[in-house]
Amino acid sequence: MTAQTDQTAVEPSPDAPADPAAPRPAPPDLGDRLRQQVILSEFGVEALRGTDVDHLLQRAAELCAQGMGAEFCKALEYRRGEDTLLVRAGVGWGPEVIGQARVGADLASPAGFALKTGRPVISNHLAEETRFRTPQLMAEYGIRRAINVLIENRDGAFGVLEVDDTREGMFEESDIAFMQGFANLLGGAIERQRTESLLRAALARQDLLAREMSHRVKNSLAIVASLLALQARAAEAEPAVQTALSDARSRVEAIAGVHDQLWRQGDKTGDGEGEGVPGELDLAPFLEKLVANLDSGAPGQSLTCTAAAQRISADRAIPIGLLVNELVTNALKYAYPPETHPDGGAIRVRAERELDTLVVEVADDGVGLPADFEIGRSSKSLGMRVVGSLTRQLGGTLTVPRTGQGACFRLEVPLAG
């Protein structure tokens, strides 16, 4: 019996050639080694980009067999609970083998020895082997020679990559480097995908918790808004107090609307497909619902909202919602005085992205702004002081373009960064 092995893997059998003058195997062909390096590089790119373990295992088996000029190759996954190796992917094997066949993972099988010791194994004469038994699967397919290397990563041993052939020939120790390259790339890719899977699961749980929290906050704020409404009705003899409580309720409802959208659309992107980012929402349905709620409380007025889909964080959505709420409420109060506009009028909300800037406009066709109108700290109006504060919080700019008739407020918020 003659069995070539890696010196670090398995001790040579007693009848291995011992005569220094005995013929030595021919040196590996340089062209073959260069071809193997090209194949290995090709697989390296796939391993970095791949997202499916089964596909990568199959590609590794195909390319490894091609590079070795072998008939068979298989990737075996170690099943710890069974202490067996499952044929997860391969070439040359029948459909009854892939995903079904198992071989022993004990030290008496070549693949098991490579798995348990971490050392590559070469057996060029399986029929004459005294170190290992020949697995039944390999005997059925008439396999004469095999070479095994370990697939591992920081999580431990994943399994074994094995090349087999029914033809006479010799696997050399130099073949180990080629196969180990595949095994190392597979181990790294499997570890990366497992880590990414754990991260996705953690993010999904975080998203679930965030949406649950937003749902509870929304319900709590709805209770606060209801209490303010009750208090306002109880203060009917004091119109100023009633107005202040009504305004406060409107602001609370605007914040509740953000949390309602975070809960309802927190797992969708702006176009309604795929996974979103926790803590983000699509501004369009949020503003549309906000304006619809304001419209329901303003009979005789015509409120419309035109908003393009745009994902933004809740930290930005809340001040934008409050700002729009203030501006629309202000227009409802002052744009169309009953004495000059008994039938009310139109109030329009528009939101869209212009390059790296989010533009939000609230416009009407009413009586326009007073000559001494101011935005910011010096304004006499609490609502306008709130608007100025929210604009600064957003890092944006608020202007009042002169459109001839009515009033127009234009908010510009940078989206970059």
GROMACS .gro file of C-alpha atoms in nm:
model
  417
    1MET     CA    1   0.000   0.000   0.000
    2THR     CA    2   0.128   0.346  -0.087
    3ALA     CA    3  -0.039   0.645   0.072
    4GLN     CA    4   0.078   1.004   0.030
    5THR     CA    5  -0.017   1.234   0.317
    6ASP     CA    6   0.053   1.584   0.435
    7GLN     CA    7   0.329   1.561   0.695
    8THR     CA    8   0.124   1.768   0.939
    9ALA     CA    9  -0.189   1.564   0.883
   10VAL     CA   10  -0.153   1.189   0.902
   11GLU     CA   11   0.153   0.977   0.957
   12PRO     CA   12   0.256   0.781   0.647
   13SER     CA   13   0.173   0.415   0.646
   14PRO     CA   14   0.450   0.167   0.725
   15ASP     CA   15   0.492   0.060   0.364
   16ALA     CA   16   0.548   0.415   0.232
   17PRO     CA   17   0.870   0.446   0.027
   18ALA     CA   18   1.170   0.490   0.256
   19ASP     CA   19   1.452   0.462   0.004
   20PRO     CA   20   1.600   0.810  -0.066
   21ALA     CA   21   1.682   0.690  -0.415
   22ALA     CA   22   1.324   0.589  -0.485
   23PRO     CA   23   1.147   0.780  -0.763
   24ARG     CA   24   0.973   1.095  -0.648
   25PRO     CA   25   0.653   1.235  -0.791
   26ALA     CA   26   0.696   1.483  -1.074
   27PRO     CA   27   0.685   1.848  -0.962
   28PRO     CA   28   0.347   2.014  -1.011
   29ASP     CA   29   0.291   2.178  -1.347
   30LEU     CA   30   0.328   2.556  -1.315
   31GLY     CA   31   0.046   2.614  -1.561
   32ASP     CA   32  -0.192   2.407  -1.350
   33ARG     CA   33  -0.100   2.601  -1.038
   34LEU     CA   34  -0.155   2.934  -1.212
   35ARG     CA   35  -0.492   2.812  -1.335
   36GLN     CA   36  -0.581   2.711  -0.980
   37GLN     CA   37  -0.491   3.057  -0.852
   38VAL     CA   38  -0.717   3.219  -1.113
   39ILE     CA   39  -1.005   2.990  -1.009
   40LEU     CA   40  -0.942   3.061  -0.642
   41SER     CA   41  -0.941   3.437  -0.707
   42GLU     CA   42  -1.268   3.406  -0.896
   43PHE     CA   43  -1.428   3.230  -0.604
   44GLY     CA   44  -1.287   3.485  -0.360
   45VAL     CA   45  -1.495   3.757  -0.528
   46GLU     CA   46  -1.807   3.541  -0.505
   47ALA     CA   47  -1.741   3.462  -0.139
   48LEU     CA   48  -1.720   3.834  -0.056
   49ARG     CA   49  -2.045   3.915  -0.233
   50GLY     CA   50  -2.245   3.599  -0.176
   51THR     CA   51  -2.546   3.596   0.055
   52ASP     CA   52  -2.656   3.233   0.023
   53VAL     CA   53  -2.453   2.961   0.195
   54ASP     CA   54  -2.584   2.675  -0.021
   55HIS     CA   55  -2.493   2.861  -0.340
   56LEU     CA   56  -2.142   2.932  -0.213
   57LEU     CA   57  -2.090   2.572  -0.108
   58GLN     CA   58  -2.204   2.451  -0.450
   59ARG     CA   59  -1.982   2.699  -0.634
   60ALA     CA   60  -1.685   2.600  -0.419
   61ALA     CA   61  -1.743   2.233  -0.503
   62GLU     CA   62  -1.773   2.308  -0.875
   63LEU     CA   63  -1.466   2.531  -0.896
   64CYS     CA   64  -1.257   2.313  -0.667
   65ALA     CA   65  -1.327   2.004  -0.879
   66GLN     CA   66  -1.244   2.205  -1.190
   67GLY     CA   67  -0.916   2.329  -1.047
   68MET     CA   68  -0.815   1.982  -0.930
   69GLY     CA   69  -0.925   1.815  -1.253
   70ALA     CA   70  -1.130   1.575  -1.041
   71GLU     CA   71  -1.459   1.396  -1.105
   72PHE     CA   72  -1.611   1.454  -0.762
   73CYS     CA   73  -1.614   1.718  -0.494
   74LYS     CA   74  -1.841   1.764  -0.195
   75ALA     CA   75  -1.886   2.009   0.089
   76LEU     CA   76  -1.983   1.833   0.411
   77GLU     CA   77  -2.145   2.007   0.707
   78TYR     CA   78  -2.082   1.874   1.056
   79ARG     CA   79  -2.398   1.785   1.246
   80ARG     CA   80  -2.288   1.789   1.608
   81GLY     CA   81  -2.599   1.631   1.754
   82GLU     CA   82  -2.557   1.329   1.526
   83ASP     CA   83  -2.175   1.336   1.504
   84THR     CA   84  -2.206   1.291   1.128
   85LEU     CA   85  -2.113   1.488   0.817
   86LEU     CA   86  -2.399   1.580   0.583
   87VAL     CA   87  -2.327   1.619   0.210
   88ARG     CA   88  -2.454   1.976   0.175
   89ALA     CA   89  -2.334   2.042  -0.183
   90GLY     CA   90  -2.125   1.872  -0.448
   91VAL     CA   91  -2.054   1.776  -0.808
   92GLY     CA   92  -2.047   1.427  -0.960
   93TRP     CA   93  -2.287   1.289  -0.700
   94GLY     CA   94  -2.645   1.183  -0.771
   95PRO     CA   95  -2.949   1.375  -0.647
   96GLU     CA   96  -2.999   1.116  -0.374
   97VAL     CA   97  -2.670   1.226  -0.220
   98ILE     CA   98  -2.683   1.606  -0.205
   99GLY     CA   99  -2.864   1.714   0.109
  100GLN     CA  100  -2.933   1.352   0.207
  101ALA     CA  101  -2.623   1.133   0.244
  102ARG     CA  102  -2.417   1.130   0.562
  103VAL     CA  103  -2.074   0.992   0.643
  104GLY     CA  104  -1.917   0.922   0.977
  105ALA     CA  105  -1.741   1.203   1.159
  106ASP     CA  106  -1.522   0.973   1.369
  107LEU     CA  107  -1.146   0.938   1.340
  108ALA     CA  108  -1.182   0.618   1.138
  109SER     CA  109  -1.310   0.804   0.831
  110PRO     CA  110  -1.087   1.036   0.624
  111ALA     CA  111  -1.332   1.326   0.645
  112GLY     CA  112  -1.389   1.265   1.016
  113PHE     CA  113  -1.015   1.263   1.082
  114ALA     CA  114  -0.974   1.598   0.905
  115LEU     CA  115  -1.267   1.737   1.102
  116LYS     CA  116  -1.159   1.616   1.445
  117THR     CA  117  -0.785   1.684   1.414
  118GLY     CA  118  -0.796   1.991   1.190
  119ARG     CA  119  -0.529   1.835   0.967
  120PRO     CA  120  -0.571   1.773   0.594
  121VAL     CA  121  -0.584   1.410   0.479
  122ILE     CA  122  -0.469   1.260   0.150
  123SER     CA  123  -0.548   0.901   0.063
  124ASN     CA  124  -0.450   0.799  -0.289
  125HIS     CA  125  -0.531   0.427  -0.248
  126LEU     CA  126  -0.855   0.389  -0.054
  127ALA     CA  127  -0.886   0.021  -0.137
  128GLU     CA  128  -0.553  -0.049   0.034
  129GLU     CA  129  -0.599   0.188   0.328
  130THR     CA  130  -0.529   0.054   0.676
  131ARG     CA  131  -0.562   0.389   0.855
  132PHE     CA  132  -0.929   0.451   0.766
  133ARG     CA  133  -1.235   0.266   0.655
  134THR     CA  134  -1.381   0.359   0.318
  135PRO     CA  135  -1.725   0.521   0.369
  136GLN     CA  136  -2.008   0.325   0.210
  137LEU     CA  137  -2.100   0.622  -0.010
  138MET     CA  138  -1.753   0.635  -0.162
  139ALA     CA  139  -1.744   0.260  -0.211
  140GLU     CA  140  -2.076   0.270  -0.397
  141TYR     CA  141  -1.939   0.532  -0.637
  142GLY     CA  142  -1.608   0.349  -0.683
  143ILE     CA  143  -1.396   0.627  -0.536
  144ARG     CA  144  -1.024   0.533  -0.536
  145ARG     CA  145  -0.861   0.843  -0.392
  146ALA     CA  146  -0.964   1.140  -0.179
  147ILE     CA  147  -0.828   1.456  -0.022
  148ASN     CA  148  -0.994   1.638   0.271
  149VAL     CA  149  -0.943   1.979   0.431
  150LEU     CA  150  -1.122   2.144   0.723
  151ILE     CA  151  -1.372   2.432   0.681
  152GLU     CA  152  -1.365   2.640   0.997
  153ASN     CA  153  -1.403   2.992   1.131
  154ARG     CA  154  -1.417   3.165   1.468
  155ASP     CA  155  -1.732   2.970   1.555
  156GLY     CA  156  -1.542   2.642   1.518
  157ALA     CA  157  -1.551   2.366   1.260
  158PHE     CA  158  -1.824   2.400   0.998
  159GLY     CA  159  -1.732   2.085   0.811
  160VAL     CA  160  -1.501   1.943   0.546
  161LEU     CA  161  -1.427   2.007   0.179
  162GLU     CA  162  -1.342   1.683  -0.002
  163VAL     CA  163  -1.225   1.606  -0.357
  164ASP     CA  164  -1.261   1.247  -0.483
  165ASP     CA  165  -1.181   1.055  -0.800
  166THR     CA  166  -1.241   0.707  -0.940
  167ARG     CA  167  -0.933   0.720  -1.163
  168GLU     CA  168  -0.579   0.626  -1.083
  169GLY     CA  169  -0.358   0.919  -0.996
  170MET     CA  170  -0.197   1.106  -0.713
  171PHE     CA  171  -0.322   1.396  -0.506
  172GLU     CA  172  -0.015   1.591  -0.397
  173GLU     CA  173   0.058   1.792  -0.085
  174SER     CA  174   0.065   2.100  -0.307
  175ASP     CA  175  -0.305   2.040  -0.377
  176ILE     CA  176  -0.378   2.106  -0.012
  177ALA     CA  177  -0.293   2.476  -0.044
  178PHE     CA  178  -0.545   2.514  -0.328
  179MET     CA  179  -0.823   2.335  -0.141
  180GLN     CA  180  -0.745   2.505   0.187
  181GLY     CA  181  -0.783   2.839   0.010
  182PHE     CA  182  -1.140   2.742  -0.082
  183ALA     CA  183  -1.207   2.615   0.269
  184ASN     CA  184  -1.077   2.937   0.427
  185LEU     CA  185  -1.288   3.154   0.198
  186LEU     CA  186  -1.593   2.941   0.274
  187GLY     CA  187  -1.531   2.962   0.648
  188GLY     CA  188  -1.503   3.340   0.636
  189ALA     CA  189  -1.812   3.379   0.417
  190ILE     CA  190  -2.021   3.151   0.640
  191GLU     CA  191  -1.911   3.342   0.949
  192ARG     CA  192  -1.993   3.677   0.783
  193GLN     CA  193  -2.338   3.560   0.679
  194ARG     CA  194  -2.410   3.421   1.023
  195THR     CA  195  -2.308   3.751   1.180
  196GLU     CA  196  -2.522   3.947   0.934
  197SER     CA  197  -2.815   3.720   1.010
  198LEU     CA  198  -2.776   3.784   1.383
  199LEU     CA  199  -2.755   4.158   1.319
  200ARG     CA  200  -3.069   4.150   1.106
  201ALA     CA  201  -3.251   3.962   1.381
  202ALA     CA  202  -3.131   4.215   1.641
  203LEU     CA  203  -3.241   4.505   1.421
  204ALA     CA  204  -3.579   4.343   1.363
  205ARG     CA  205  -3.627   4.307   1.738
  206GLN     CA  206  -3.516   4.665   1.793
  207ASP     CA  207  -3.762   4.779   1.526
  208LEU     CA  208  -4.041   4.577   1.689
  209LEU     CA  209  -3.967   4.729   2.031
  210ALA     CA  210  -3.949   5.079   1.883
  211ARG     CA  211  -4.285   5.037   1.709
  212GLU     CA  212  -4.442   4.893   2.023
  213MET     CA  213  -4.310   5.189   2.221
  214SER     CA  214  -4.444   5.432   1.959
  215HIS     CA  215  -4.783   5.260   1.975
  216ARG     CA  216  -4.795   5.301   2.352
  217VAL     CA  217  -4.675   5.663   2.338
  218LYS     CA  218  -4.942   5.737   2.074
  219ASN     CA  219  -5.211   5.589   2.299
  220SER     CA  220  -5.085   5.787   2.599
  221LEU     CA  221  -5.081   6.109   2.399
  222ALA     CA  222  -5.433   6.039   2.274
  223ILE     CA  223  -5.546   6.019   2.636
  224VAL     CA  224  -5.375   6.353   2.708
  225ALA     CA  225  -5.546   6.510   2.405
  226SER     CA  226  -5.883   6.381   2.526
  227LEU     CA  227  -5.825   6.529   2.872
  228LEU     CA  228  -5.738   6.865   2.717
  229ALA     CA  229  -6.056   6.852   2.507
  230LEU     CA  230  -6.262   6.780   2.820
  231GLN     CA  231  -6.093   7.065   3.002
  232ALA     CA  232  -6.161   7.301   2.712
  233ARG     CA  233  -6.531   7.218   2.715
  234ALA     CA  234  -6.537   7.275   3.090
  235ALA     CA  235  -6.390   7.623   3.038
  236GLU     CA  236  -6.658   7.752   2.801
  237ALA     CA  237  -6.704   8.072   3.002
  238GLU     CA  238  -6.338   8.166   2.938
  239PRO     CA  239  -6.277   8.180   2.563
  240ALA     CA  240  -5.904   8.255   2.597
  241VAL     CA  241  -5.851   7.949   2.815
  242GLN     CA  242  -6.061   7.739   2.582
  243THR     CA  243  -5.854   7.851   2.281
  244ALA     CA  244  -5.525   7.781   2.461
  245LEU     CA  245  -5.639   7.432   2.560
  246SER     CA  246  -5.762   7.361   2.209
  247ASP     CA  247  -5.427   7.469   2.065
  248ALA     CA  248  -5.244   7.251   2.316
  249ARG     CA  249  -5.462   6.955   2.223
  250SER     CA  250  -5.385   7.011   1.856
  251ARG     CA  251  -5.010   7.008   1.927
  252VAL     CA  252  -5.035   6.689   2.132
  253GLU     CA  253  -5.234   6.523   1.853
  254ALA     CA  254  -4.965   6.624   1.602
  255ILE     CA  255  -4.698   6.447   1.810
  256ALA     CA  256  -4.927   6.146   1.856
  257GLY     CA  257  -4.962   6.134   1.478
  258VAL     CA  258  -4.587   6.085   1.437
  259HIS     CA  259  -4.586   5.794   1.680
  260ASP     CA  260  -4.892   5.648   1.507
  261GLN     CA  261  -4.704   5.649   1.176
  262LEU     CA  262  -4.391   5.502   1.338
  263TRP     CA  263  -4.603   5.217   1.467
  264ARG     CA  264  -4.796   5.160   1.144
  265GLN     CA  265  -4.524   5.199   0.882
  266GLY     CA  266  -4.208   5.135   1.082
  267ASP     CA  267  -4.132   4.816   0.884
  268LYS     CA  268  -4.177   4.965   0.536
  269THR     CA  269  -3.977   5.188   0.311
  270GLY     CA  270  -4.119   5.495   0.145
  271ASP     CA  271  -4.261   5.300  -0.149
  272GLY     CA  272  -4.431   5.050   0.078
  273GLU     CA  273  -4.190   4.765   0.009
  274GLY     CA  274  -3.906   4.608   0.200
  275GLU     CA  275  -3.764   4.684   0.539
  276GLY     CA  276  -3.729   5.035   0.672
  277VAL     CA  277  -3.496   5.183   0.931
  278PRO     CA  278  -3.616   5.175   1.291
  279GLY     CA  279  -3.718   5.522   1.408
  280GLU     CA  280  -3.796   5.645   1.055
  281LEU     CA  281  -4.123   5.713   0.877
  282ASP     CA  282  -4.251   5.828   0.541
  283LEU     CA  283  -4.336   6.197   0.572
  284ALA     CA  284  -4.606   6.185   0.302
  285PRO     CA  285  -4.876   5.974   0.478
  286PHE     CA  286  -4.796   6.146   0.806
  287LEU     CA  287  -4.862   6.496   0.667
  288GLU     CA  288  -5.165   6.374   0.473
  289LYS     CA  289  -5.321   6.234   0.789
  290LEU     CA  290  -5.229   6.544   0.990
  291VAL     CA  291  -5.397   6.773   0.735
  292ALA     CA  292  -5.699   6.542   0.712
  293ASN     CA  293  -5.744   6.562   1.090
  294LEU     CA  294  -5.723   6.942   1.081
  295ASP     CA  295  -5.966   6.952   0.789
  296SER     CA  296  -6.224   6.747   0.979
  297GLY     CA  297  -6.228   7.013   1.251
  298ALA     CA  298  -6.262   7.305   1.010
  299PRO     CA  299  -6.596   7.289   0.828
  300GLY     CA  300  -6.621   7.539   0.546
  301GLN     CA  301  -6.248   7.542   0.476
  302SER     CA  302  -6.072   7.341   0.203
  303LEU     CA  303  -5.747   7.179   0.314
  304THR     CA  304  -5.531   6.981   0.070
  305CYS     CA  305  -5.195   6.811   0.106
  306THR     CA  306  -4.955   6.715  -0.172
  307ALA     CA  307  -4.650   6.533  -0.038
  308ALA     CA  308  -4.384   6.321  -0.207
  309ALA     CA  309  -4.258   6.006  -0.036
  310GLN     CA  310  -3.959   6.086   0.183
  311ARG     CA  311  -3.814   5.881   0.470
  312ILE     CA  312  -3.709   6.095   0.765
  313SER     CA  313  -3.630   6.029   1.129
  314ALA     CA  314  -3.887   6.077   1.401
  315ASP     CA  315  -3.662   6.347   1.549
  316ARG     CA  316  -3.729   6.552   1.235
  317ALA     CA  317  -4.086   6.441   1.171
  318ILE     CA  318  -4.210   6.567   1.509
  319PRO     CA  319  -4.096   6.931   1.469
  320ILE     CA  320  -4.205   6.935   1.103
  321GLY     CA  321  -4.548   6.805   1.203
  322LEU     CA  322  -4.578   7.060   1.483
  323LEU     CA  323  -4.467   7.340   1.252
  324VAL     CA  324  -4.722   7.245   0.982
  325ASN     CA  325  -4.986   7.212   1.252
  326GLU     CA  326  -4.911   7.566   1.376
  327LEU     CA  327  -4.912   7.719   1.029
  328VAL     CA  328  -5.233   7.548   0.918
  329THR     CA  329  -5.405   7.632   1.247
  330ASN     CA  330  -5.295   7.994   1.206
  331ALA     CA  331  -5.436   8.000   0.850
  332LEU     CA  332  -5.764   7.851   0.971
  333LYS     CA  333  -5.795   8.128   1.226
  334TYR     CA  334  -5.687   8.432   1.028
  335ALA     CA  335  -5.663   8.370   0.650
  336TYR     CA  336  -6.037   8.389   0.579
  337PRO     CA  337  -6.224   8.623   0.820
  338PRO     CA  338  -6.600   8.549   0.816
  339GLU     CA  339  -6.687   8.909   0.740
  340THR     CA  340  -6.486   8.910   0.414
  341HIS     CA  341  -6.478   8.538   0.329
  342PRO     CA  342  -6.804   8.383   0.455
  343ASP     CA  343  -6.745   8.072   0.245
  344GLY     CA  344  -6.390   8.018   0.371
  345GLY     CA  345  -6.115   7.926   0.126
  346ALA     CA  346  -5.830   7.693   0.032
  347ILE     CA  347  -5.528   7.608   0.244
  348ARG     CA  348  -5.259   7.404   0.071
  349VAL     CA  349  -4.975   7.199   0.220
  350ARG     CA  350  -4.695   7.083  -0.010
  351ALA     CA  351  -4.384   6.878   0.073
  352GLU     CA  352  -4.120   6.755  -0.167
  353ARG     CA  353  -3.747   6.704  -0.199
  354GLU     CA  354  -3.542   6.950  -0.401
  355LEU     CA  355  -3.187   6.811  -0.436
  356ASP     CA  356  -3.062   6.768  -0.077
  357THR     CA  357  -3.331   6.987   0.076
  358LEU     CA  358  -3.678   6.906   0.204
  359VAL     CA  359  -3.920   7.187   0.115
  360VAL     CA  360  -4.250   7.223   0.302
  361GLU     CA  361  -4.495   7.498   0.212
  362VAL     CA  362  -4.822   7.610   0.368
  363ALA     CA  363  -5.011   7.857   0.153
  364ASP     CA  364  -5.356   8.019   0.129
  365ASP     CA  365  -5.542   8.273  -0.084
  366GLY     CA  366  -5.675   8.478   0.204
  367VAL     CA  367  -5.623   8.829   0.334
  368GLY     CA  368  -5.246   8.795   0.363
  369LEU     CA  369  -5.012   8.875   0.649
  370PRO     CA  370  -5.018   9.198   0.848
  371ALA     CA  371  -4.755   9.461   0.773
  372ASP     CA  372  -4.585   9.416   1.109
  373PHE     CA  373  -4.574   9.035   1.085
  374GLU     CA  374  -4.270   8.868   1.248
  375ILE     CA  375  -4.143   8.515   1.295
  376GLY     CA  376  -3.933   8.424   1.597
  377ARG     CA  377  -3.873   8.534   1.952
  378SER     CA  378  -3.992   8.892   1.900
  379SER     CA  379  -4.329   8.788   1.759
  380LYS     CA  380  -4.633   8.869   1.969
  381SER     CA  381  -4.794   8.540   1.864
  382LEU     CA  382  -4.713   8.229   2.069
  383GLY     CA  383  -4.773   8.017   1.760
  384MET     CA  384  -4.517   8.211   1.554
  385ARG     CA  385  -4.264   8.192   1.837
  386VAL     CA  386  -4.318   7.814   1.839
  387VAL     CA  387  -4.271   7.807   1.461
  388GLY     CA  388  -3.944   8.001   1.489
  389SER     CA  389  -3.816   7.768   1.761
  390LEU     CA  390  -3.905   7.457   1.560
  391THR     CA  391  -3.729   7.598   1.253
  392ARG     CA  392  -3.409   7.649   1.452
  393GLN     CA  393  -3.441   7.299   1.598
  394LEU     CA  394  -3.453   7.158   1.245
  395GLY     CA  395  -3.154   7.364   1.134
  396GLY     CA  396  -3.372   7.499   0.854
  397THR     CA  397  -3.486   7.833   0.720
  398LEU     CA  398  -3.839   7.970   0.708
  399THR     CA  399  -3.925   8.240   0.456
  400VAL     CA  400  -4.243   8.419   0.354
  401PRO     CA  401  -4.241   8.450  -0.026
  402ARG     CA  402  -4.460   8.728  -0.158
  403THR     CA  403  -4.710   8.560  -0.387
  404GLY     CA  404  -4.946   8.851  -0.437
  405GLN     CA  405  -5.263   8.707  -0.285
  406GLY     CA  406  -5.280   8.537   0.051
  407ALA     CA  407  -4.983   8.408   0.249
  408CYS     CA  408  -4.716   8.147   0.191
  409PHE     CA  409  -4.469   7.998   0.440
  410ARG     CA  410  -4.174   7.808   0.293
  411LEU     CA  411  -3.965   7.582   0.518
  412GLU     CA  412  -3.634   7.446   0.385
  413VAL     CA  413  -3.462   7.169   0.582
  414PRO     CA  414  -3.128   7.020   0.470
  415LEU     CA  415  -3.139   6.641   0.432
  416ALA     CA  416  -2.770   6.573   0.375
  417GLY     CA  417  -2.552   6.468   0.667
   0.00000   0.00000   0.00000
